[in-house]
Coordinates of C-alpha atoms and ligand atoms in Angstrom, one line a residue:
M1 CA -13.0 12.3 -41.1
V2 CA -11.3 14.1 -38.2
R3 CA -12.6 17.2 -36.4
F4 CA -9.9 19.8 -35.6
V5 CA -10.1 23.0 -33.7
S6 CA -7.5 25.4 -32.5
L7 CA -8.5 26.7 -29.1
S8 CA -5.6 29.1 -28.8
S9 CA -2.4 29.5 -30.8
G10 CA 0.6 31.7 -30.0
S11 CA 2.7 33.0 -27.1
N12 CA -0.6 33.7 -25.2
G13 CA -1.2 29.9 -25.0
N14 CA -1.4 26.9 -27.3
C15 CA -4.1 24.2 -27.4
Y16 CA -5.3 22.1 -30.3
Y17 CA -8.2 19.6 -30.2
F18 CA -8.6 16.6 -32.6
S19 CA -11.2 13.9 -32.7
D20 CA -12.3 11.1 -35.1
G21 CA -15.5 10.6 -33.2
T22 CA -14.1 7.7 -31.1
V23 CA -10.9 9.1 -29.6
A24 CA -10.1 12.7 -29.0
F25 CA -7.0 14.4 -27.7
L26 CA -5.3 17.7 -27.1
I27 CA -1.9 18.9 -28.2
D28 CA -0.6 21.2 -25.4
V29 CA -2.5 22.7 -22.6
G30 CA -1.4 26.4 -22.6
I31 CA -4.8 27.7 -21.6
G32 CA -7.0 27.0 -18.6
A33 CA -9.4 24.0 -18.3
R34 CA -12.4 26.3 -17.9
T35 CA -11.6 28.1 -21.1
I36 CA -11.0 24.8 -22.9
K37 CA -14.4 23.5 -21.6
K38 CA -16.2 26.7 -22.6
R39 CA -14.7 26.9 -26.1
L40 CA -15.4 23.3 -26.8
A41 CA -19.0 23.7 -25.5
E42 CA -19.5 26.6 -27.9
L43 CA -18.8 24.1 -30.7
N44 CA -21.0 21.4 -29.2
I45 CA -18.0 19.3 -28.4
D46 CA -18.1 17.3 -25.1
F47 CA -15.1 18.1 -22.9
D48 CA -15.3 14.6 -21.5
S49 CA -14.5 13.2 -24.9
I50 CA -10.8 14.1 -24.4
S51 CA -9.0 10.8 -24.0
F52 CA -5.4 12.0 -23.7
I53 CA -2.9 14.8 -24.0
L54 CA 0.2 15.2 -26.2
V55 CA 2.9 17.7 -25.2
T56 CA 5.3 19.5 -27.7
H57 CA 7.7 21.1 -25.2
D58 CA 8.2 22.6 -21.7
H59 CA 7.6 26.3 -22.5
V60 CA 4.9 28.0 -20.4
D61 CA 2.7 28.9 -23.4
H62 CA 2.3 25.2 -24.1
I63 CA 2.0 23.7 -20.5
K64 CA 0.7 26.6 -18.4
S65 CA -2.4 24.7 -17.3
L66 CA -1.2 21.1 -17.9
G67 CA -0.4 20.4 -14.3
L68 CA -3.7 21.7 -12.9
F69 CA -5.6 20.0 -15.8
T70 CA -3.9 16.7 -15.1
E71 CA -4.4 16.9 -11.4
R72 CA -8.1 17.6 -11.9
F73 CA -9.1 15.3 -14.8
H74 CA -6.5 12.5 -14.7
K75 CA -6.0 12.3 -18.4
P76 CA -2.9 10.4 -19.5
V77 CA -0.2 12.7 -20.7
Y78 CA 2.0 11.4 -23.5
A79 CA 5.5 12.9 -24.1
T80 CA 9.0 11.7 -24.6
R81 CA 11.1 10.5 -21.7
T82 CA 13.3 13.7 -21.8
L83 CA 10.3 15.9 -21.9
H84 CA 8.6 14.1 -19.0
G85 CA 11.8 14.6 -17.1
A86 CA 11.5 18.4 -17.7
L87 CA 7.8 18.4 -16.7
S88 CA 8.7 16.7 -13.4
R89 CA 10.8 19.7 -12.6
H90 CA 8.8 22.6 -14.2
F91 CA 6.8 24.8 -11.8
C92 CA 3.6 24.3 -14.0
T93 CA 3.6 20.6 -13.7
R94 CA 5.9 19.5 -10.9
G95 CA 4.2 17.0 -8.5
K96 CA 0.9 17.2 -10.5
M97 CA 1.3 14.4 -13.0
T98 CA 1.0 11.4 -10.6
G99 CA -0.5 8.4 -12.4
C100 CA -0.8 10.2 -15.7
V101 CA 2.8 9.9 -17.1
R102 CA 3.0 8.0 -20.4
Y103 CA 6.2 7.7 -22.4
L104 CA 6.5 8.0 -26.2
D105 CA 9.4 6.7 -28.2
E106 CA 10.9 9.3 -30.6
N107 CA 10.8 8.6 -34.4
F108 CA 8.6 5.6 -33.7
E109 CA 5.0 4.9 -34.4
N110 CA 3.4 4.8 -30.9
D111 CA -0.2 3.4 -30.8
I112 CA -2.4 5.3 -28.4
M113 CA -6.0 4.0 -28.3
G114 CA -5.8 3.4 -32.1
V115 CA -4.2 6.7 -32.9
C116 CA -0.7 6.4 -34.4
V117 CA 1.6 9.1 -33.0
T118 CA 5.2 9.7 -34.1
P119 CA 7.1 12.4 -32.2
F120 CA 10.2 13.8 -33.9
E121 CA 12.7 16.3 -32.4
V122 CA 12.8 19.9 -33.8
P123 CA 15.4 22.6 -32.9
H124 CA 14.0 25.1 -30.3
D125 CA 15.3 26.4 -27.0
A126 CA 13.3 24.2 -24.6
T127 CA 14.6 21.1 -22.8
Q128 CA 13.3 19.2 -25.8
T129 CA 10.8 20.1 -28.5
V130 CA 9.0 17.6 -30.7
G131 CA 6.7 17.8 -33.7
Y132 CA 4.1 15.2 -34.2
H133 CA 3.0 13.1 -37.2
I134 CA -0.3 11.6 -36.4
V135 CA -2.6 9.1 -38.2
I136 CA -6.1 9.2 -36.9
G137 CA -9.3 8.1 -38.6
G138 CA -7.4 7.5 -41.8
E139 CA -6.1 11.1 -41.9
K140 CA -2.4 12.0 -41.8
I141 CA -1.7 15.1 -39.8
T142 CA 1.6 16.8 -39.0
V143 CA 2.0 19.5 -36.4
V144 CA 5.2 21.5 -36.3
T145 CA 5.3 24.4 -33.9
D146 CA 8.1 26.2 -32.1
I147 CA 10.9 25.3 -34.5
G148 CA 14.0 27.4 -35.2
S149 CA 14.7 26.1 -38.7
P150 CA 13.0 23.8 -41.2
T151 CA 15.1 20.7 -40.7
D152 CA 15.1 17.7 -43.0
A153 CA 13.2 15.7 -40.4
A154 CA 10.5 18.3 -40.1
V155 CA 10.3 18.4 -43.9
R156 CA 10.1 14.6 -44.1
Y157 CA 7.2 14.3 -41.6
A158 CA 5.5 17.4 -43.1
S159 CA 5.6 15.8 -46.5
M160 CA 3.7 12.8 -45.2
A161 CA 0.8 14.9 -44.1
D162 CA -2.6 15.4 -45.7
H163 CA -3.1 18.2 -43.3
L164 CA -0.2 20.3 -42.1
I165 CA -0.2 22.6 -39.1
V166 CA 3.0 24.7 -39.2
E167 CA 4.3 27.7 -37.3
A168 CA 4.6 31.1 -39.2
N169 CA 5.9 33.1 -36.3
Y170 CA 7.4 36.4 -37.6
D171 CA 8.0 38.7 -40.5
V172 CA 11.7 39.5 -40.6
D173 CA 11.3 43.2 -41.3
M174 CA 8.6 43.6 -38.6
L175 CA 10.8 41.8 -36.0
V176 CA 14.0 43.6 -36.9
G177 CA 12.3 47.0 -36.9
G178 CA 10.0 46.2 -34.0
P179 CA 10.0 46.9 -30.3
Y180 CA 11.7 43.8 -28.9
P181 CA 15.1 44.1 -27.2
M182 CA 18.0 42.9 -29.3
N183 CA 18.7 39.8 -27.3
L184 CA 15.1 38.6 -27.7
K185 CA 15.2 39.4 -31.5
M186 CA 18.4 37.3 -31.7
R187 CA 16.8 34.5 -29.8
I188 CA 13.7 34.4 -32.0
M189 CA 15.8 34.5 -35.2
S190 CA 18.3 31.9 -34.0
E191 CA 18.4 28.3 -35.2
N192 CA 16.6 27.4 -31.9
G193 CA 14.0 30.1 -32.1
H194 CA 11.0 30.3 -34.3
L195 CA 10.2 30.2 -38.0
S196 CA 9.9 33.4 -40.0
N197 CA 7.3 33.5 -42.8
E198 CA 10.2 32.9 -45.3
Q199 CA 11.3 29.8 -43.4
T200 CA 7.7 28.6 -43.3
C201 CA 7.6 29.1 -47.1
S202 CA 10.8 27.1 -47.4
L203 CA 9.4 24.2 -45.4
V204 CA 6.1 24.3 -47.4
R205 CA 8.0 24.4 -50.7
R206 CA 10.0 21.3 -49.7
S207 CA 7.1 19.3 -48.2
I208 CA 3.8 20.1 -50.0
S209 CA 2.6 17.4 -52.3
P210 CA -0.5 17.0 -54.6
T211 CA -2.2 15.1 -51.7
T212 CA -1.8 18.0 -49.2
R213 CA -5.3 19.1 -48.5
N214 CA -5.0 21.7 -45.7
L215 CA -2.3 24.0 -44.5
F216 CA -2.8 25.8 -41.2
L217 CA -0.4 28.5 -40.1
C218 CA 0.0 28.6 -36.3
H219 CA 1.8 30.5 -33.5
L220 CA 1.8 33.9 -35.3
S221 CA 3.5 36.6 -33.3
A222 CA 1.2 39.5 -32.2
H223 CA 4.0 42.1 -32.5
N224 CA 6.2 40.7 -35.3
N225 CA 3.7 39.3 -37.8
T226 CA 0.2 39.8 -39.2
P227 CA -2.2 37.1 -40.5
Q228 CA -2.1 39.0 -43.8
A229 CA 1.7 38.9 -44.1
A230 CA 1.9 35.2 -43.2
F231 CA -1.0 34.3 -45.4
S232 CA 0.2 36.1 -48.5
A233 CA 3.7 34.8 -48.3
V234 CA 2.6 31.2 -48.0
K235 CA -0.2 31.7 -50.6
E236 CA 2.3 32.8 -53.2
T237 CA 4.4 29.7 -52.4
L238 CA 1.4 27.5 -52.9
E239 CA 0.5 29.2 -56.1
N240 CA 4.0 28.8 -57.5
L241 CA 3.7 25.1 -56.7
H242 CA 0.2 24.9 -58.3
S243 CA -1.0 23.4 -55.0
Q244 CA -4.7 23.1 -54.4
A245 CA -4.2 22.9 -50.6
S246 CA -6.5 25.2 -48.6
L247 CA -4.6 27.7 -46.5
R248 CA -5.7 29.3 -43.2
C249 CA -4.1 31.3 -40.4
L250 CA -5.2 30.1 -36.9
P251 CA -6.3 32.9 -34.6
R252 CA -4.1 33.7 -31.7
T253 CA -6.5 34.3 -28.8
Q254 CA -9.8 33.0 -30.2
T255 CA -11.1 29.6 -31.1
S256 CA -10.8 28.8 -34.8
E257 CA -13.7 27.5 -36.7
L258 CA -14.3 23.8 -36.5
F259 CA -12.4 22.1 -39.4
F260 CA -13.4 18.8 -40.9
L261 CA -10.2 17.1 -42.1
E262 CA -10.6 14.6 -44.9
H263 CA -8.5 13.6 -47.9
Ligands
ZN301 ZN1 5.3 28.6 -28.1
ZN302 ZN1 8.5 27.4 -27.3

């Protein structure tokens, strides 16, 4: 059984916590260490249990506090070689990762303290962006956030998961009719932008299996989506597939409930 909590999800900051009771790790550090500590404490989770960090990409909402966090707590930071190169130049992390840099091989099962971590590249407009397929405590988890289109690789790794965390960033009509400037709308909708609810449904349709237990929608836009719109779109897809998977939207600015992942 694995404990999972989303400490923040969206352009305001991303940070996810996972633990099997022996090893614990974060994916992305887009919010401050003090907030992480406080939010974990509210769930009776010991901050010191965090063993390492995984990074998805070099956008500020994912690495805003990574540099300060690493400087202060000296947790090993695992990322691909390309991404570490970007982190060594980024103002959030430059000069702050000394002694904590650990490299991951893409499309390869990397063993980190007994956790099997496979990063795979996804299309997005950062230096490099990866999704993760993770096996921890016997549970298979795939995390795909900040991805412009549902690629075959993303579908392949998503279809291996008992528990899938996938972006549902925007509702097309809300984005098109919304307040964003045209160039930003185009960026979000591009092949290297974010997933619309429809694209998330497409990924789900191609990857859900009878063994999928949990589906979490993450990185919802505050302006261009609502939890209701994302939920009902994906719920309809699950119903059409006769899937029993439980579906939830992760809150943007608040801590989610503490989830117990088991298959
Ligand atoms: Zn993001
Ligand atoms: Zn991004």
